[in-house]
Tab-separated table of C-alpha atoms in Angstrom:
chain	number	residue	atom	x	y	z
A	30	UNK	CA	0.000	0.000	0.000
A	31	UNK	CA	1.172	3.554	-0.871
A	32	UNK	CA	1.417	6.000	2.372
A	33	UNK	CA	1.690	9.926	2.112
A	34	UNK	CA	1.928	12.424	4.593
A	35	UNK	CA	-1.394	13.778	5.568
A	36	UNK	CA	-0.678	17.198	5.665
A	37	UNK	CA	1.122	19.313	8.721
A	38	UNK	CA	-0.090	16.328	11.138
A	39	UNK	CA	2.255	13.530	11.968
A	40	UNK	CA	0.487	10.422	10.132
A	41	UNK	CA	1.478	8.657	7.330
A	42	UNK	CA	-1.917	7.752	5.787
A	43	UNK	CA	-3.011	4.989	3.295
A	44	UNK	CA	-3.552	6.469	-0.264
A	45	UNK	CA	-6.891	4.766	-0.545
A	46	UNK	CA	-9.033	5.055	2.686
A	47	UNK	CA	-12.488	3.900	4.132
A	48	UNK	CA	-14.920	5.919	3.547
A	49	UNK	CA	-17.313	4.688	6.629
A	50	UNK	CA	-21.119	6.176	5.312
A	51	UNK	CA	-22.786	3.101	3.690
A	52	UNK	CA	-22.053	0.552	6.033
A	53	UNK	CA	-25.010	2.275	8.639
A	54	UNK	CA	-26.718	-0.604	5.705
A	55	UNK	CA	-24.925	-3.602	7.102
A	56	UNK	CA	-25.736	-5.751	10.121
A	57	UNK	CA	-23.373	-5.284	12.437
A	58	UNK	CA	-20.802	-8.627	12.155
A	59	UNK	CA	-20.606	-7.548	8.395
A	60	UNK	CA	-19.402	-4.084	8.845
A	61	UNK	CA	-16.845	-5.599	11.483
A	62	UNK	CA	-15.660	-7.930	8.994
A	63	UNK	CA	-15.133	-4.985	6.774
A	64	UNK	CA	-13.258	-2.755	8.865
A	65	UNK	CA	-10.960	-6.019	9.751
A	66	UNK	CA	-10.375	-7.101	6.409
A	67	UNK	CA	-9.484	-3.514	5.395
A	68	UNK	CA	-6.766	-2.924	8.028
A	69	UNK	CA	-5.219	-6.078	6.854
A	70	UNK	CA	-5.393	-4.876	3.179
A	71	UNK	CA	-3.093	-2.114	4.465
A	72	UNK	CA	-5.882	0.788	5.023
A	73	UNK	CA	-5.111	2.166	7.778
A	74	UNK	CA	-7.662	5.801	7.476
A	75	UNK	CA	-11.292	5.814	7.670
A	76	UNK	CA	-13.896	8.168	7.695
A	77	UNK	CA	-17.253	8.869	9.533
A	78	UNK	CA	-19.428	11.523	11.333
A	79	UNK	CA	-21.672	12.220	13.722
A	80	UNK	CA	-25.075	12.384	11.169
A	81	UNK	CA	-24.490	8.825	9.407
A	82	UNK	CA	-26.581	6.591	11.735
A	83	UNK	CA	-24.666	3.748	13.604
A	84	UNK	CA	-21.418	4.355	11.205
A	85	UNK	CA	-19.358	5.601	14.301
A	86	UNK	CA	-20.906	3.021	16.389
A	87	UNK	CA	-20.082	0.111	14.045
A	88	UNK	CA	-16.468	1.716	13.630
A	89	UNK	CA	-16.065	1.385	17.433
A	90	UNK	CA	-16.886	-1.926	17.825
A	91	UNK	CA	-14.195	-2.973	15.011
A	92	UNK	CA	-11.652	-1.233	16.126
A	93	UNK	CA	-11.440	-2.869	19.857
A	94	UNK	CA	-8.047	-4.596	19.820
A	95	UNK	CA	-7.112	-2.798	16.873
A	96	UNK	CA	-7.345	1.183	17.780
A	97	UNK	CA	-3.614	1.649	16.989
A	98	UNK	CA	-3.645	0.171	13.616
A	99	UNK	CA	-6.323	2.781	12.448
A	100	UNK	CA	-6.183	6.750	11.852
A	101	UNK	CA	-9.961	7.756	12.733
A	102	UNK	CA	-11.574	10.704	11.242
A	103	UNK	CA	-15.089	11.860	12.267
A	104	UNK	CA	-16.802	15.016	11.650
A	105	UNK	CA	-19.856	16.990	12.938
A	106	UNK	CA	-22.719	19.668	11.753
A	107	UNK	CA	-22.708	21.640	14.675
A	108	UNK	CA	-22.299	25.145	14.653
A	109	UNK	CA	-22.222	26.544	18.424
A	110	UNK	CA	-19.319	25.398	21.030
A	111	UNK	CA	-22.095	23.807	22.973
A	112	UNK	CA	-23.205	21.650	20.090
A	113	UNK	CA	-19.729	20.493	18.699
A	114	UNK	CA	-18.810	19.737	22.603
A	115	UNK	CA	-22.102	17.725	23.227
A	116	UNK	CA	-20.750	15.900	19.736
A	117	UNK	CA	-17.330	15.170	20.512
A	118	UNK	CA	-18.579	13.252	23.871
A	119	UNK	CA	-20.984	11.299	21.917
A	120	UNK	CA	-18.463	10.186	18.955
A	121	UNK	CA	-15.517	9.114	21.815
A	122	UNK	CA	-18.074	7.039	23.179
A	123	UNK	CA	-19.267	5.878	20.024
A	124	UNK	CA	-15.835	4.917	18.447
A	125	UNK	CA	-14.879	3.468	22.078
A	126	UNK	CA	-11.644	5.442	22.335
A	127	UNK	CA	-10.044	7.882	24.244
A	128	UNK	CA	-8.990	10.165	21.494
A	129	UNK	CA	-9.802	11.138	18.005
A	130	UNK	CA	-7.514	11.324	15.416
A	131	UNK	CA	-9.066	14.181	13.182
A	132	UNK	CA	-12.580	16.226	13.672
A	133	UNK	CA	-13.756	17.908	11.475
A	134	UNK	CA	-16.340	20.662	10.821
A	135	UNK	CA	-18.761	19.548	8.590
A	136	UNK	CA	-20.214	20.654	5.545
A	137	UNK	CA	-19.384	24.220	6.047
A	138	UNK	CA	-20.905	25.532	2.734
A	139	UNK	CA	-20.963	29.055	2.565
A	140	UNK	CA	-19.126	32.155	3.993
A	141	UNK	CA	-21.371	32.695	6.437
A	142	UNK	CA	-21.324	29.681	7.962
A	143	UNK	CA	-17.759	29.675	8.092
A	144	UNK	CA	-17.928	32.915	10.293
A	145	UNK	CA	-20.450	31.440	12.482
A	146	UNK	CA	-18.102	28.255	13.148
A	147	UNK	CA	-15.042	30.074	13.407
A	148	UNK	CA	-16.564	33.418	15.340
A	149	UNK	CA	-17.466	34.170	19.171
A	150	UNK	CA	-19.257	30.548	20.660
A	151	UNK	CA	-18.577	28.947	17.186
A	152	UNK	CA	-17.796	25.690	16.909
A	153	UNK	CA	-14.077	25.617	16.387
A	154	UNK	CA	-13.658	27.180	19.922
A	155	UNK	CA	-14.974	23.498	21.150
A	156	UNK	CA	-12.541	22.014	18.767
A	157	UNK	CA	-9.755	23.774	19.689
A	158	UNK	CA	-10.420	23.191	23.812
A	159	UNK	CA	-11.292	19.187	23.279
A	160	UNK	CA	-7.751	19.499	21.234
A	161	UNK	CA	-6.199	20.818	24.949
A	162	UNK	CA	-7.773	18.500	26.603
A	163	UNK	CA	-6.417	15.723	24.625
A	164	UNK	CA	-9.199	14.713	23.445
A	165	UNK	CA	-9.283	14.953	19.869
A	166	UNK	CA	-5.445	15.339	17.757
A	167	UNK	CA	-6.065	17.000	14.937
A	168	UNK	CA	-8.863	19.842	13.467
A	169	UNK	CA	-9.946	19.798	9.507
A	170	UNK	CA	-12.960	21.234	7.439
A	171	UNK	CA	-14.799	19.609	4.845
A	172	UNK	CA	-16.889	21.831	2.432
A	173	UNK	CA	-18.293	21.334	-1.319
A	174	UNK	CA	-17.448	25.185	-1.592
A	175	UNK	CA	-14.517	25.614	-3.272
A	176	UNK	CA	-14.910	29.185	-1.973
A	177	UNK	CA	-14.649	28.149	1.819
A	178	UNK	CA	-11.877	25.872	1.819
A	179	UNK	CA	-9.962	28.556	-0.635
A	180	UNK	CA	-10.282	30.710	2.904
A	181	UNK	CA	-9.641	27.878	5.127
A	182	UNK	CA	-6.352	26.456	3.796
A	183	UNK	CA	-4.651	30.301	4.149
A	184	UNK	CA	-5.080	30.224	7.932
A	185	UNK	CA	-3.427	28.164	10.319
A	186	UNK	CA	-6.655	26.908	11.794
A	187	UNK	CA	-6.685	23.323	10.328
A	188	UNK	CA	-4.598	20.263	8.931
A	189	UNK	CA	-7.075	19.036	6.379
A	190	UNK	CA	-9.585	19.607	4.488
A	191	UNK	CA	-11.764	17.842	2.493
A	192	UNK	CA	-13.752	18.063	-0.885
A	193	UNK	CA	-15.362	16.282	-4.120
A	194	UNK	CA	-13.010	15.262	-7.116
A	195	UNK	CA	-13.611	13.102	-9.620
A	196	UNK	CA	-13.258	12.573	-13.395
A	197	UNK	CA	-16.334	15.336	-13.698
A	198	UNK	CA	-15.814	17.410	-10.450
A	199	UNK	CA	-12.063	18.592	-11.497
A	200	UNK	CA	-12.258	22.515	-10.035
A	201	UNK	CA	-10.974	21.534	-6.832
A	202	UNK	CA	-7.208	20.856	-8.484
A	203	UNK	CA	-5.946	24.381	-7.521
A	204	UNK	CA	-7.255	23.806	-4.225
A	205	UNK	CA	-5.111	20.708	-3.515
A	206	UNK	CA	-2.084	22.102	-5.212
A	207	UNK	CA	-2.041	25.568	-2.826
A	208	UNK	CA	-2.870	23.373	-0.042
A	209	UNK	CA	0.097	20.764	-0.627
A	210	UNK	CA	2.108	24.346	-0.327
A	211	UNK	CA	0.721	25.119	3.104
A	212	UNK	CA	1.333	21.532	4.361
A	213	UNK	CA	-2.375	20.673	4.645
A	214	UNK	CA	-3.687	17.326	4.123
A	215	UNK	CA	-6.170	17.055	1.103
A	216	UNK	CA	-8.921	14.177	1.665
A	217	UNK	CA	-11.063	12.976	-1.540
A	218	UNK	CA	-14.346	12.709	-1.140
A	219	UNK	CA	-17.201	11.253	-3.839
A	220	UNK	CA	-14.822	9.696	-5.808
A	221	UNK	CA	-17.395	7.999	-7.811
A	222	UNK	CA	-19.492	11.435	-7.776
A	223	UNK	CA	-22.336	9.789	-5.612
A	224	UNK	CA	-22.206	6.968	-7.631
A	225	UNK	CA	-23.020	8.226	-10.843
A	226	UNK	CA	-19.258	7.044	-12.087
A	227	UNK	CA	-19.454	2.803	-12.378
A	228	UNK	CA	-16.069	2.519	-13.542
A	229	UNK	CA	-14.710	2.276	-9.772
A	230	UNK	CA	-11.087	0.896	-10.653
A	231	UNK	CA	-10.383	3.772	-12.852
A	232	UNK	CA	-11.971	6.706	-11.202
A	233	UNK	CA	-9.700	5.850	-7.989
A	234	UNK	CA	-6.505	5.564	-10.274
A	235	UNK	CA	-7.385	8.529	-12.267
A	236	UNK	CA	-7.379	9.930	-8.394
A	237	UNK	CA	-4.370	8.960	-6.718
A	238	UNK	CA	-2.778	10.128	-9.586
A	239	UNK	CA	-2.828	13.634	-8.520
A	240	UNK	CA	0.603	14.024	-5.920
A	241	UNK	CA	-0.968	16.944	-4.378
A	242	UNK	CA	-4.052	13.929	-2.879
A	243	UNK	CA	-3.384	12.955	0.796
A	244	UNK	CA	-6.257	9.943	0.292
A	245	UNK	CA	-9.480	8.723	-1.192
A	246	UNK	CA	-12.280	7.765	0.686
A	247	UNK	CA	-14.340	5.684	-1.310
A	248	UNK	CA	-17.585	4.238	0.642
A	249	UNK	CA	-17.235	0.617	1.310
A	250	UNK	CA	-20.092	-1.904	1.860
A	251	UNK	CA	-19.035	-4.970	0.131
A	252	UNK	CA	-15.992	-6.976	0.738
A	253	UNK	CA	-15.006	-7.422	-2.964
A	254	UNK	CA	-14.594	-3.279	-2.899
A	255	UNK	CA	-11.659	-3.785	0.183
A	256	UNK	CA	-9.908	-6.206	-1.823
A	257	UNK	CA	-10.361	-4.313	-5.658
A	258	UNK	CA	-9.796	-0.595	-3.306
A	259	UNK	CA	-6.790	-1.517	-1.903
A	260	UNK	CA	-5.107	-2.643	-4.784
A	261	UNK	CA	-5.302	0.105	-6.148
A	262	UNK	CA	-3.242	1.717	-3.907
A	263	UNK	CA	-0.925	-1.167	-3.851
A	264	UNK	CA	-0.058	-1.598	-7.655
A	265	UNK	CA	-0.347	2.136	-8.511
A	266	UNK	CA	-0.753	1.577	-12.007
A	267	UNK	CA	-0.957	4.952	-14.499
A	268	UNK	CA	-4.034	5.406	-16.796
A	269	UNK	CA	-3.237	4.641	-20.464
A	270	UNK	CA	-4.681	6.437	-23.325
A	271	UNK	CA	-7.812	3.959	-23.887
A	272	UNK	CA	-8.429	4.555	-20.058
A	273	UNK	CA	-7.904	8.355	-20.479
A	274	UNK	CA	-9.990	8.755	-23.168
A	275	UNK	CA	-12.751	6.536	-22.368
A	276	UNK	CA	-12.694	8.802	-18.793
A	277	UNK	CA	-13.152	11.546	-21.302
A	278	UNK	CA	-16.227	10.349	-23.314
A	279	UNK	CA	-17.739	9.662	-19.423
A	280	UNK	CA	-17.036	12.792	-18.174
A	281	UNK	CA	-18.924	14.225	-20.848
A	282	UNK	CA	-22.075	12.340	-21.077
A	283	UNK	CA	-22.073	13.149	-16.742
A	284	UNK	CA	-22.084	16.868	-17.735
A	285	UNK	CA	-25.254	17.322	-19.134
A	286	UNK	CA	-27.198	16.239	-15.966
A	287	UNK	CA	-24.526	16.001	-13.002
A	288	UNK	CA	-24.541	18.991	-10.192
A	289	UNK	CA	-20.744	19.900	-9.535
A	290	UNK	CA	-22.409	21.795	-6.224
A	291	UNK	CA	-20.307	24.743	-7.129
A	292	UNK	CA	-23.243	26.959	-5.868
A	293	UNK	CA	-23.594	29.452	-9.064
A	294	UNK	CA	-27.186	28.801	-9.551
A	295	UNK	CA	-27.785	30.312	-5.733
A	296	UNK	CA	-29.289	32.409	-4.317
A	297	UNK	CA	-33.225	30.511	-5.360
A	298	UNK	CA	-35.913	33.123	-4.882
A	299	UNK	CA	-37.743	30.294	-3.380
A	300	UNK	CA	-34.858	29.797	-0.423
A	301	UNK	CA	-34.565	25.888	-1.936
A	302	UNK	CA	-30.871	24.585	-1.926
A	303	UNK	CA	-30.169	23.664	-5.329
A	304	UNK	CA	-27.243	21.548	-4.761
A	305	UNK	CA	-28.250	19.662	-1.443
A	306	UNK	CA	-31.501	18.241	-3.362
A	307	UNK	CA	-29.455	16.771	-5.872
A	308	UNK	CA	-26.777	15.622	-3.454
A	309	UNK	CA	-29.685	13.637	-1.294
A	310	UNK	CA	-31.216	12.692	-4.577
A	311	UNK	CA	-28.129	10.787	-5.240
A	312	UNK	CA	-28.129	9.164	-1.754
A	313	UNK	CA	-31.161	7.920	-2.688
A	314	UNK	CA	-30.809	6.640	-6.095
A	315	UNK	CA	-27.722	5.373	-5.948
A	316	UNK	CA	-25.760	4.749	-2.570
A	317	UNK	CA	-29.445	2.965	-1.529
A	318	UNK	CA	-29.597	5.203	1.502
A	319	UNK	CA	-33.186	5.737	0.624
A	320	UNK	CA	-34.544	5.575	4.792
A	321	UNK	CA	-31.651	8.137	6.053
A	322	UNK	CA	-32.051	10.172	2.452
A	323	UNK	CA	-35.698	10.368	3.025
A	324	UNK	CA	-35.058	11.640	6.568
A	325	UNK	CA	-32.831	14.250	6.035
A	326	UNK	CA	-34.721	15.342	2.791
A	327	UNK	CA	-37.888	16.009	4.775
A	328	UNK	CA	-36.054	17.679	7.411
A	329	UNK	CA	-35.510	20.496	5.081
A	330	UNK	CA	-38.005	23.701	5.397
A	331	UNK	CA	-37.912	24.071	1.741
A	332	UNK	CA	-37.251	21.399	-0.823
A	333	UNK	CA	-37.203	20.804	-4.129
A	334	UNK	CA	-40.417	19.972	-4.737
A	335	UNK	CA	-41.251	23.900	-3.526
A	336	UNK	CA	-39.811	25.271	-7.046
A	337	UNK	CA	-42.142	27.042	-9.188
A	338	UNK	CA	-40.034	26.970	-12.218
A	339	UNK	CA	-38.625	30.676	-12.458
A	340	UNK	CA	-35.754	29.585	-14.193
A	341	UNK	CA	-33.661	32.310	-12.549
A	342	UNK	CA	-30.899	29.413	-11.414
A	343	UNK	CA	-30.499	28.057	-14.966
A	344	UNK	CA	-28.840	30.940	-16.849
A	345	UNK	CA	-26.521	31.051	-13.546
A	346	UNK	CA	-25.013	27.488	-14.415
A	347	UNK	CA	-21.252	26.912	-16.056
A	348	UNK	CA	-22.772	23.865	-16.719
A	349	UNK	CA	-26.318	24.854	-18.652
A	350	UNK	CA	-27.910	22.297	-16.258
A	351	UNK	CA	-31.650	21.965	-16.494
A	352	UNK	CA	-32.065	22.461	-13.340
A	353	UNK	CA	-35.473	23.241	-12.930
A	354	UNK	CA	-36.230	19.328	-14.946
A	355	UNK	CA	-33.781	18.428	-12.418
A	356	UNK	CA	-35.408	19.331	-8.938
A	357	UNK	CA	-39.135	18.461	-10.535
A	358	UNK	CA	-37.107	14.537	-10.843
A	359	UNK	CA	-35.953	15.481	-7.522
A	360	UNK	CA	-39.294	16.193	-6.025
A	361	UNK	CA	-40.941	13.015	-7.725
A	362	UNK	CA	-38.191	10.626	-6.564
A	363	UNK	CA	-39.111	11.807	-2.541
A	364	UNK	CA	-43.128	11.636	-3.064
């Protein structure tokens, strides 16, 4: 297995990780048998949070007699000291350790939620004081605003961040590179954007690829996904033009209907967020999440479904989207 440095922290981590959302799916003995069969794979990162079910849970229970052979990353939606404190009691209890290697703030997806986190009572102030306390290692930020993390990674606030890239979400390259330059580790999420890529094997290579990539974090829920993930990271073998080209002709046919979440179609007159329905339609349709999806869907004050078909977000798009088609799909797959 090929190791980088993750960033300005001290560990060395697997180039292709565990990315720990789908297996809130599995009974419990399979998820264990997962986590265990990974580690001896050589994976040695995975990746949870606080809002995916039983995932930390699960993770816990695998790790007894194994903690020290694992890097743990966990992450949480709260915005207020109070809330992120209440969160980092309930993931050391959940992951049954004493410490946790890297928390993250979650999902921070716009400016102004990054200067509620990081401002007076924010969340990072609980961050920084469970750090003291010993209690968690290492702080990073995951976003899908390019915008944030562009802010994020020119402080001295965190050691990673994380963010989509894949053979159609590409706009995040610069990111990586500037953050290589300030020693922070870069973590890969939707790999396979959501799912909509089926060519796993090459979508990971086409990844790792990239120097400036600390590691991947594909999901994992099936056993023959440890054994194809990790080697990957063990053989390390370059794309060749076939690959590279059919990667081409894939990224294109994605394009006419695939939400990069890069935000330009905000703000909606109607309040909806554009890019979260699509990003929980895609939970739905094709990381079979549907129960959680659902949930979180109809936890939303305004949804897709409340569009009336302005078209004001279309024109907006780098993409020329359809995005009002789109969220009427949207709507009709949560009915």
């Amino acid at each position: 297995m090929e190791f980088r440095q993750l960033g300005r922290t001290n560990y060395k981590v697997s180039v292709i990780g565990f990315g720990g959302i789908p297996i809130q799916r599995l009974e419990e003995k399979e998820a264990i048998e997962l986590i265990k069969t990974a580690q001896g794979e050589g994976i040695n990162f995975i990746d949870t949070a606080r809002g995916y079910a039983n995932s930390e849970v699960l993770i816990g229970k695998a790790m007894e007699g194994m903690r020290d052979s694992w890097i743990i990353a966990t992450k949480s939606l709260a915005r207020d000291d109070q809330g992120m404190k209440a969160d980092i009691e309930i993931s050391l209890k959940n992951l049954r350790s004493n410490t946790i290697d890297l928390y993250q703030l979650h999902q921070v997806k716009s400016k102004e939620v990054y200067d509620q986190v990081m401002g007076p009572n924010g969340a990072y102030g609980a961050l920084k004081e469970a750090q003291l306390e010993g209690k968690i290692k290492k702080i990073g930020i995951t976003s899908h605003d390019l915008g944030v993390l562009e802010m994020a990674i020119e402080t001295d606030f965190f050691s990673t961040i994380q963010f989509p890239y894949n053979i159609v979400e590409r706009h995040g390259e610069k990111l990586f590179q500037r953050a290589k330059e300030r020693n922070i580790g870069v973590i890969i999420m939707k790999p396979l954007a959501g799912g909509a890529i089926r060519e796993g094997e090459l979508a990971l290579r086409f990844i790792v690829e990239n120097p400036n990539i600390s590691v991947v974090i594909p999901g994992i829920d099936h056993m023959d996904q440890v054994f194809e993930n990790s080697r990957i990271g063990q053989e390390k073998i370059p794309l060749n033009k076939e690959e590279r080209q059919h990667l081409e002709k894939l990224q294109k046919e994605l394009g006419n209907t695939f939400c990069r979440r890069c935000g330009y179609c905000l703000p909606c007159p109607q309040e909806i967020d554009i890019p979260a329905q699509f990003l929980l339609e895609g939970y739905y349709t094709r990381y079979d999440l549907q129960d959680w999806a659902v949930e979180r869907y109809q936890g939303q004050s305004i949804k897709a479904s409340d569009c009336i078909k302005c078209g004001k977000c279309e024109p907006r798009c780098p993409y020329d989207l359809p995005i009002r088609h789109m969220l009427e799909q949207v709507g009709s797959c949560f009915k």
